[in-house]
PDB file of C-alpha atoms in Angstrom:
ATOM      1  CA  ASP U   1      88.157 101.775 109.535  1.00 57.00           C
ATOM      2  CA  THR U   2      92.012 101.272 109.632  1.00 62.00           C
ATOM      3  CA  GLU U   3      92.210  97.741 110.959  1.00 90.00           C
ATOM      4  CA  VAL U   4      92.630  94.280 110.102  1.00 96.00           C
ATOM      5  CA  THR U   5      91.141  91.740 112.278  1.00 96.00           C
ATOM      6  CA  GLN U   6      91.718  88.114 113.126  1.00 97.00           C
ATOM      7  CA  THR U   7      89.767  85.483 114.575  1.00 97.00           C
ATOM      8  CA  PRO U   8      90.328  83.661 116.681  1.00 97.00           C
ATOM      9  CA  LYS U   9      92.719  85.157 119.042  1.00 95.00           C
ATOM     10  CA  HIS U  10      93.944  81.881 120.364  1.00 97.00           C
ATOM     11  CA  LEU U  11      93.487  78.279 119.141  1.00 97.00           C
ATOM     12  CA  VAL U  12      94.366  74.925 120.700  1.00 96.00           C
ATOM     13  CA  MET U  13      94.121  71.896 118.102  1.00 94.00           C
ATOM     14  CA  GLY U  14      95.285  68.499 118.143  1.00 92.00           C
ATOM     15  CA  MET U  15      97.433  66.995 115.350  1.00 91.00           C
ATOM     16  CA  THR U  16      94.340  65.352 113.526  1.00 90.00           C
ATOM     17  CA  ASN U  17      91.884  68.331 113.646  1.00 91.00           C
ATOM     18  CA  LYS U  18      90.849  70.593 110.937  1.00 95.00           C
ATOM     19  CA  LYS U  19      90.640  74.208 111.968  1.00 96.00           C
ATOM     20  CA  SER U  20      90.485  77.727 109.968  1.00 97.00           C
ATOM     21  CA  LEU U  21      92.002  81.131 110.845  1.00 98.00           C
ATOM     22  CA  LYS U  22      90.181  84.304 109.507  1.00 98.00           C
ATOM     23  CA  CYS U  23      91.345  87.827 108.619  1.00 98.00           C
ATOM     24  CA  GLU U  24      89.321  90.831 107.445  1.00 97.00           C
ATOM     25  CA  GLN U  25      89.658  94.171 106.419  1.00 96.00           C
ATOM     26  CA  HIS U  26      87.643  97.122 105.216  1.00 91.00           C
ATOM     27  CA  MET U  27      90.417  99.432 104.091  1.00 92.00           C
ATOM     28  CA  GLY U  28      90.108  98.523 100.222  1.00 91.00           C
ATOM     29  CA  HIS U  29      93.275  96.911 100.263  1.00 91.00           C
ATOM     30  CA  ARG U  30      93.932  94.687  97.283  1.00 91.00           C
ATOM     31  CA  ALA U  31      96.872  92.771  98.682  1.00 91.00           C
ATOM     32  CA  MET U  32      96.494  90.518 101.801  1.00 93.00           C
ATOM     33  CA  TYR U  33      99.157  88.260 103.636  1.00 94.00           C
ATOM     34  CA  TRP U  34      99.772  85.392 106.042  1.00 97.00           C
ATOM     35  CA  TYR U  35     102.837  85.391 108.148  1.00 96.00           C
ATOM     36  CA  LYS U  36     104.124  82.876 110.783  1.00 97.00           C
ATOM     37  CA  GLN U  37     106.116  84.278 113.804  1.00 96.00           C
ATOM     38  CA  LYS U  38     107.914  82.376 116.194  1.00 95.00           C
ATOM     39  CA  ALA U  39     108.882  83.827 119.630  1.00 91.00           C
ATOM     40  CA  LYS U  40     111.418  86.623 119.332  1.00 88.00           C
ATOM     41  CA  LYS U  41     111.910  85.995 115.704  1.00 93.00           C
ATOM     42  CA  PRO U  42     110.519  88.242 112.780  1.00 94.00           C
ATOM     43  CA  PRO U  43     107.550  87.189 110.753  1.00 95.00           C
ATOM     44  CA  GLU U  44     108.121  84.944 108.013  1.00 94.00           C
ATOM     45  CA  LEU U  45     106.124  85.039 104.972  1.00 93.00           C
ATOM     46  CA  MET U  46     103.784  82.362 103.948  1.00 95.00           C
ATOM     47  CA  PHE U  47     101.472  83.347 101.373  1.00 94.00           C
ATOM     48  CA  VAL U  48     100.472  86.746  99.248  1.00 92.00           C
ATOM     49  CA  TYR U  49      97.251  87.402  97.779  1.00 93.00           C
ATOM     50  CA  SER U  50      97.060  90.010  95.208  1.00 89.00           C
ATOM     51  CA  TYR U  51      93.601  91.049  93.750  1.00 91.00           C
ATOM     52  CA  GLU U  52      92.253  87.758  95.425  1.00 93.00           C
ATOM     53  CA  LYS U  53      94.554  85.588  93.359  1.00 93.00           C
ATOM     54  CA  LEU U  54      97.466  83.827  95.088  1.00 93.00           C
ATOM     55  CA  SER U  55     100.681  85.447  94.040  1.00 88.00           C
ATOM     56  CA  ILE U  56     103.377  84.514  96.487  1.00 86.00           C
ATOM     57  CA  ASN U  57     103.443  80.831  98.081  1.00 89.00           C
ATOM     58  CA  GLU U  58     106.839  80.769 100.003  1.00 88.00           C
ATOM     59  CA  SER U  59     107.032  76.642  99.809  1.00 90.00           C
ATOM     60  CA  VAL U  60     104.687  76.193 102.544  1.00 95.00           C
ATOM     61  CA  PRO U  61     103.641  72.638 103.504  1.00 95.00           C
ATOM     62  CA  SER U  62     100.020  71.553 101.989  1.00 95.00           C
ATOM     63  CA  ARG U  63      98.894  71.123 105.555  1.00 96.00           C
ATOM     64  CA  PHE U  64      98.398  74.980 105.376  1.00 97.00           C
ATOM     65  CA  SER U  65      95.768  76.080 102.779  1.00 97.00           C
ATOM     66  CA  PRO U  66      94.930  79.798 101.856  1.00 97.00           C
ATOM     67  CA  GLU U  67      91.572  80.886 100.578  1.00 97.00           C
ATOM     68  CA  CYS U  68      90.818  84.569  99.471  1.00 96.00           C
ATOM     69  CA  PRO U  69      86.826  84.490  99.156  1.00 95.00           C
ATOM     70  CA  ASN U  70      86.719  88.193  98.529  1.00 94.00           C
ATOM     71  CA  SER U  71      88.740  91.448  98.655  1.00 91.00           C
ATOM     72  CA  SER U  72      88.117  91.816 102.576  1.00 95.00           C
ATOM     73  CA  LEU U  73      88.683  88.218 103.573  1.00 97.00           C
ATOM     74  CA  LEU U  74      91.428  85.954 103.923  1.00 98.00           C
ATOM     75  CA  ASN U  75      91.207  82.297 105.416  1.00 98.00           C
ATOM     76  CA  LEU U  76      94.049  79.908 106.143  1.00 98.00           C
ATOM     77  CA  HIS U  77      92.682  76.228 106.406  1.00 98.00           C
ATOM     78  CA  LEU U  78      94.684  74.029 108.781  1.00 97.00           C
ATOM     79  CA  HIS U  79      94.804  70.261 108.771  1.00 95.00           C
ATOM     80  CA  ALA U  80      97.223  67.506 110.039  1.00 94.00           C
ATOM     81  CA  LEU U  81      99.541  70.066 111.643  1.00 94.00           C
ATOM     82  CA  GLN U  82     102.492  69.330 113.712  1.00 95.00           C
ATOM     83  CA  PRO U  83     103.801  70.631 117.069  1.00 96.00           C
ATOM     84  CA  GLU U  84     106.363  72.786 115.480  1.00 96.00           C
ATOM     85  CA  ASP U  85     103.498  74.835 113.397  1.00 97.00           C
ATOM     86  CA  SER U  86     102.756  76.355 117.012  1.00 97.00           C
ATOM     87  CA  ALA U  87     103.289  80.119 116.633  1.00 97.00           C
ATOM     88  CA  LEU U  88     101.717  83.346 116.042  1.00 96.00           C
ATOM     89  CA  TYR U  89      99.948  83.618 112.724  1.00 98.00           C
ATOM     90  CA  LEU U  90      99.709  87.122 111.591  1.00 97.00           C
ATOM     91  CA  CYS U  91      97.556  88.541 108.787  1.00 97.00           C
ATOM     92  CA  ALA U  92      98.517  91.858 106.924  1.00 95.00           C
ATOM     93  CA  SER U  93      97.294  93.909 104.176  1.00 93.00           C
ATOM     94  CA  SER U  94      98.442  96.595 102.045  1.00 90.00           C
ATOM     95  CA  GLN U  95      96.900  98.885  99.225  1.00 87.00           C
ATOM     96  CA  ASP U  96      98.099  97.018  96.233  1.00 75.00           C
ATOM     97  CA  THR U  97     101.332  96.483  94.161  1.00 62.00           C
ATOM     98  CA  GLY U  98     102.937  99.352  92.681  1.00 60.00           C
ATOM     99  CA  SER U  99     101.773 101.912  94.957  1.00 60.00           C
ATOM    100  CA  SER U 100     103.516 104.265  96.961  1.00 59.00           C
ATOM    101  CA  TYR U 101     101.251 103.592  99.823  1.00 58.00           C
ATOM    102  CA  ASN U 102     102.556  99.910 100.169  1.00 78.00           C
ATOM    103  CA  GLU U 103     103.138  99.682 103.771  1.00 86.00           C
ATOM    104  CA  GLN U 104     101.508  96.413 105.233  1.00 91.00           C
ATOM    105  CA  PHE U 105      98.760  96.757 108.119  1.00 93.00           C
ATOM    106  CA  PHE U 106      99.115  93.782 110.479  1.00 95.00           C
ATOM    107  CA  GLY U 107      96.275  92.165 112.469  1.00 96.00           C
ATOM    108  CA  PRO U 108      96.915  91.265 116.318  1.00 95.00           C
ATOM    109  CA  GLY U 109      97.523  87.766 115.368  1.00 96.00           C
ATOM    110  CA  THR U 110      96.033  84.279 116.151  1.00 97.00           C
ATOM    111  CA  ARG U 111      98.274  82.487 118.876  1.00 96.00           C
ATOM    112  CA  LEU U 112      98.233  78.667 117.670  1.00 97.00           C
ATOM    113  CA  THR U 113      99.174  75.660 119.562  1.00 97.00           C
ATOM    114  CA  VAL U 114      99.270  72.101 118.383  1.00 96.00           C
ATOM    115  CA  LEU U 115      99.167  69.529 120.647  1.00 94.00           C
TER     116      LEU U 115
ATOM    117  CA  ALA X   1     119.182  88.370  96.971  1.00 76.00           C
ATOM    118  CA  GLN X   2     117.676  90.593  99.603  1.00 81.00           C
ATOM    119  CA  THR X   3     118.916  90.654 103.128  1.00 90.00           C
ATOM    120  CA  VAL X   4     118.625  92.950 106.154  1.00 95.00           C
ATOM    121  CA  THR X   5     120.580  92.994 109.178  1.00 96.00           C
ATOM    122  CA  GLN X   6     119.991  94.554 112.631  1.00 97.00           C
ATOM    123  CA  SER X   7     123.228  93.800 114.571  1.00 96.00           C
ATOM    124  CA  GLN X   8     121.437  94.822 117.987  1.00 97.00           C
ATOM    125  CA  PRO X   9     119.792  91.925 119.473  1.00 96.00           C
ATOM    126  CA  GLU X  10     118.863  94.207 122.420  1.00 97.00           C
ATOM    127  CA  MET X  11     119.287  97.667 123.884  1.00 97.00           C
ATOM    128  CA  SER X  12     118.306  99.663 126.766  1.00 97.00           C
ATOM    129  CA  VAL X  13     117.602 103.234 127.378  1.00 98.00           C
ATOM    130  CA  GLN X  14     116.515 105.550 130.119  1.00 98.00           C
ATOM    131  CA  GLU X  15     113.198 107.563 129.918  1.00 98.00           C
ATOM    132  CA  ALA X  16     113.320 110.636 128.007  1.00 97.00           C
ATOM    133  CA  GLU X  17     117.120 109.908 126.509  1.00 98.00           C
ATOM    134  CA  THR X  18     117.689 109.113 122.807  1.00 98.00           C
ATOM    135  CA  VAL X  19     118.434 106.018 121.395  1.00 98.00           C
ATOM    136  CA  THR X  20     119.538 104.918 117.871  1.00 98.00           C
ATOM    137  CA  LEU X  21     118.594 101.396 116.273  1.00 98.00           C
ATOM    138  CA  SER X  22     120.718 100.439 113.454  1.00 98.00           C
ATOM    139  CA  CYS X  23     119.747  98.374 110.216  1.00 98.00           C
ATOM    140  CA  THR X  24     121.740  97.450 107.090  1.00 97.00           C
ATOM    141  CA  TYR X  25     120.498  96.016 104.026  1.00 95.00           C
ATOM    142  CA  ASP X  26     121.677  94.645 100.956  1.00 93.00           C
ATOM    143  CA  THR X  27     120.191  94.655  97.621  1.00 88.00           C
ATOM    144  CA  SER X  28     121.006  95.087  93.753  1.00 87.00           C
ATOM    145  CA  GLU X  29     117.788  96.944  93.210  1.00 84.00           C
ATOM    146  CA  SER X  30     117.391 100.766  93.006  1.00 81.00           C
ATOM    147  CA  ASN X  31     113.691 100.949  93.497  1.00 82.00           C
ATOM    148  CA  TYR X  32     112.805 100.011  97.036  1.00 87.00           C
ATOM    149  CA  TYR X  33     111.360 100.894 100.341  1.00 89.00           C
ATOM    150  CA  LEU X  34     112.185 100.744 103.781  1.00 93.00           C
ATOM    151  CA  PHE X  35     110.149 100.703 107.194  1.00 95.00           C
ATOM    152  CA  TRP X  36     110.565 100.426 110.737  1.00 97.00           C
ATOM    153  CA  TYR X  37     107.708  98.467 112.666  1.00 97.00           C
ATOM    154  CA  LYS X  38     107.326  98.246 116.222  1.00 97.00           C
ATOM    155  CA  GLN X  39     105.806  95.223 118.072  1.00 96.00           C
ATOM    156  CA  PRO X  40     104.932  95.684 121.667  1.00 93.00           C
ATOM    157  CA  PRO X  41     105.007  92.795 124.134  1.00 89.00           C
ATOM    158  CA  SER X  42     101.598  90.698 123.251  1.00 81.00           C
ATOM    159  CA  ARG X  43     100.279  93.473 121.072  1.00 84.00           C
ATOM    160  CA  GLN X  44      99.874  94.531 117.447  1.00 90.00           C
ATOM    161  CA  MET X  45     102.738  95.035 114.766  1.00 94.00           C
ATOM    162  CA  ILE X  46     102.390  98.758 113.943  1.00 94.00           C
ATOM    163  CA  LEU X  47     104.420 100.705 111.467  1.00 95.00           C
ATOM    164  CA  VAL X  48     106.672 103.608 113.010  1.00 97.00           C
ATOM    165  CA  ILE X  49     108.092 105.180 109.865  1.00 96.00           C
ATOM    166  CA  ARG X  50     108.856 104.566 106.368  1.00 93.00           C
ATOM    167  CA  GLN X  51     111.481 105.852 103.735  1.00 93.00           C
ATOM    168  CA  GLU X  52     111.434 105.711  99.873  1.00 88.00           C
ATOM    169  CA  ALA X  53     114.585 104.949  98.335  1.00 88.00           C
ATOM    170  CA  TYR X  54     114.307 107.702  95.719  1.00 87.00           C
ATOM    171  CA  LYS X  55     114.209 110.213  98.470  1.00 87.00           C
ATOM    172  CA  GLN X  56     117.254 111.823  99.820  1.00 85.00           C
ATOM    173  CA  GLN X  57     115.438 113.632 102.604  1.00 91.00           C
ATOM    174  CA  ASN X  58     115.348 111.764 105.797  1.00 94.00           C
ATOM    175  CA  ALA X  59     111.875 110.741 107.063  1.00 94.00           C
ATOM    176  CA  THR X  60     110.688 111.882 110.551  1.00 95.00           C
ATOM    177  CA  GLU X  61     107.740 111.272 112.423  1.00 94.00           C
ATOM    178  CA  ASN X  62     107.358 113.446 115.715  1.00 96.00           C
ATOM    179  CA  ARG X  63     110.107 111.435 117.886  1.00 97.00           C
ATOM    180  CA  PHE X  64     111.007 109.209 115.530  1.00 98.00           C
ATOM    181  CA  SER X  65     113.485 109.903 112.545  1.00 97.00           C
ATOM    182  CA  VAL X  66     115.677 107.814 110.234  1.00 97.00           C
ATOM    183  CA  ASN X  67     119.162 108.345 109.095  1.00 97.00           C
ATOM    184  CA  PHE X  68     119.188 106.808 105.569  1.00 96.00           C
ATOM    185  CA  GLN X  69     122.196 106.589 103.913  1.00 95.00           C
ATOM    186  CA  LYS X  70     121.792 104.933 100.553  1.00 93.00           C
ATOM    187  CA  ALA X  71     125.291 104.367  99.520  1.00 92.00           C
ATOM    188  CA  ALA X  72     126.124 102.579 102.672  1.00 94.00           C
ATOM    189  CA  LYS X  73     122.660 100.702 102.304  1.00 94.00           C
ATOM    190  CA  SER X  74     122.041 101.844 106.290  1.00 96.00           C
ATOM    191  CA  PHE X  75     118.751 103.087 107.762  1.00 96.00           C
ATOM    192  CA  SER X  76     118.896 103.643 111.411  1.00 98.00           C
ATOM    193  CA  LEU X  77     116.053 104.628 113.542  1.00 98.00           C
ATOM    194  CA  LYS X  78     116.409 107.501 116.175  1.00 98.00           C
ATOM    195  CA  ILE X  79     114.160 107.630 118.856  1.00 98.00           C
ATOM    196  CA  SER X  80     114.124 111.115 120.834  1.00 98.00           C
ATOM    197  CA  ASP X  81     112.821 111.806 124.235  1.00 98.00           C
ATOM    198  CA  SER X  82     112.078 107.857 125.015  1.00 98.00           C
ATOM    199  CA  GLN X  83     108.974 106.745 126.654  1.00 97.00           C
ATOM    200  CA  LEU X  84     108.116 103.751 128.611  1.00 97.00           C
ATOM    201  CA  GLY X  85     105.653 102.962 125.766  1.00 95.00           C
ATOM    202  CA  ASP X  86     108.429 102.721 123.303  1.00 97.00           C
ATOM    203  CA  THR X  87     109.525  99.346 125.013  1.00 97.00           C
ATOM    204  CA  ALA X  88     108.870  96.878 121.966  1.00 97.00           C
ATOM    205  CA  MET X  89     110.399  94.565 119.508  1.00 97.00           C
ATOM    206  CA  TYR X  90     111.465  96.988 116.511  1.00 98.00           C
ATOM    207  CA  PHE X  91     111.822  95.335 113.191  1.00 97.00           C
ATOM    208  CA  CYS X  92     113.596  96.981 110.175  1.00 97.00           C
ATOM    209  CA  ALA X  93     111.845  95.870 106.854  1.00 94.00           C
ATOM    210  CA  PHE X  94     112.666  96.307 103.351  1.00 89.00           C
ATOM    211  CA  MET X  95     110.531  95.983  99.981  1.00 87.00           C
ATOM    212  CA  VAL X  96     111.630  95.913  96.397  1.00 80.00           C
ATOM    213  CA  GLY X  97     109.673  98.160  93.874  1.00 67.00           C
ATOM    214  CA  ASN X  98     106.301  96.768  93.143  1.00 64.00           C
ATOM    215  CA  PHE X  99     106.486  93.458  94.694  1.00 68.00           C
ATOM    216  CA  ASN X 100     104.722  92.575  97.835  1.00 73.00           C
ATOM    217  CA  LYS X 101     107.249  90.874  99.684  1.00 81.00           C
ATOM    218  CA  PHE X 102     108.760  92.180 102.759  1.00 87.00           C
ATOM    219  CA  TYR X 103     112.183  91.259 104.231  1.00 90.00           C
ATOM    220  CA  PHE X 104     112.477  91.703 107.536  1.00 94.00           C
ATOM    221  CA  GLY X 105     115.574  91.889 109.848  1.00 96.00           C
ATOM    222  CA  SER X 106     115.901  89.860 113.012  1.00 96.00           C
ATOM    223  CA  GLY X 107     114.418  92.564 115.052  1.00 97.00           C
ATOM    224  CA  THR X 108     116.122  94.847 118.145  1.00 98.00           C
ATOM    225  CA  LYS X 109     114.365  94.300 121.774  1.00 97.00           C
ATOM    226  CA  LEU X 110     114.359  98.061 123.010  1.00 98.00           C
ATOM    227  CA  ASN X 111     113.807  98.312 126.909  1.00 97.00           C
ATOM    228  CA  VAL X 112     112.796 101.886 128.045  1.00 98.00           C
ATOM    229  CA  LYS X 113     113.723 102.208 131.751  1.00 97.00           C
ATOM    230  CA  PRO X 114     112.075 104.672 134.263  1.00 96.00           C
TER     231      PRO X 114
END
């Protein structure tokens, strides 16, 4: 299985809602990532988990809260978002750090709209 | 600081022709990796090709090849025999050594015309 899956595909939420994005991979990868992508722009790194520990937080607002319950799952909890947070949220995984096989495999993304 | 620059926001090519997308980067590191990713409209981002900086030989993957000029910090992607399915946004990406962080260029939108 060489796939990263993300649910839901689309999400519409109000500014007072709490929701979660989910990401799953079964490739045995030990590094997982959350990116935010605006239209016609490159992905912007938000968080990196390495061996289930948060290793990089790119100064993301606290209304985004990542969680890595196990090596296959990555969640992004959303609370009190703003309309400017509307974007495509991409999950990715890679084998691990320090490996030659370090390309990132991307999921299809969750299209988030904040009203 | 690490930067990646793609100077061509948009390009067009006729089907079956060859096109080259440019990418330059800046780093003081010696151990790094370079990638080209493709993101078709409303579809998943996938890896096209990768290059290790310590390898002098240019990487090739079927119709895709790179021209890696380490001294010039240039990493261009050549697509031969362009196909309609090659229509996509192409991102050049750079990763330093053992770190997980990717640095992406701003992207080049490639349109393959029939």
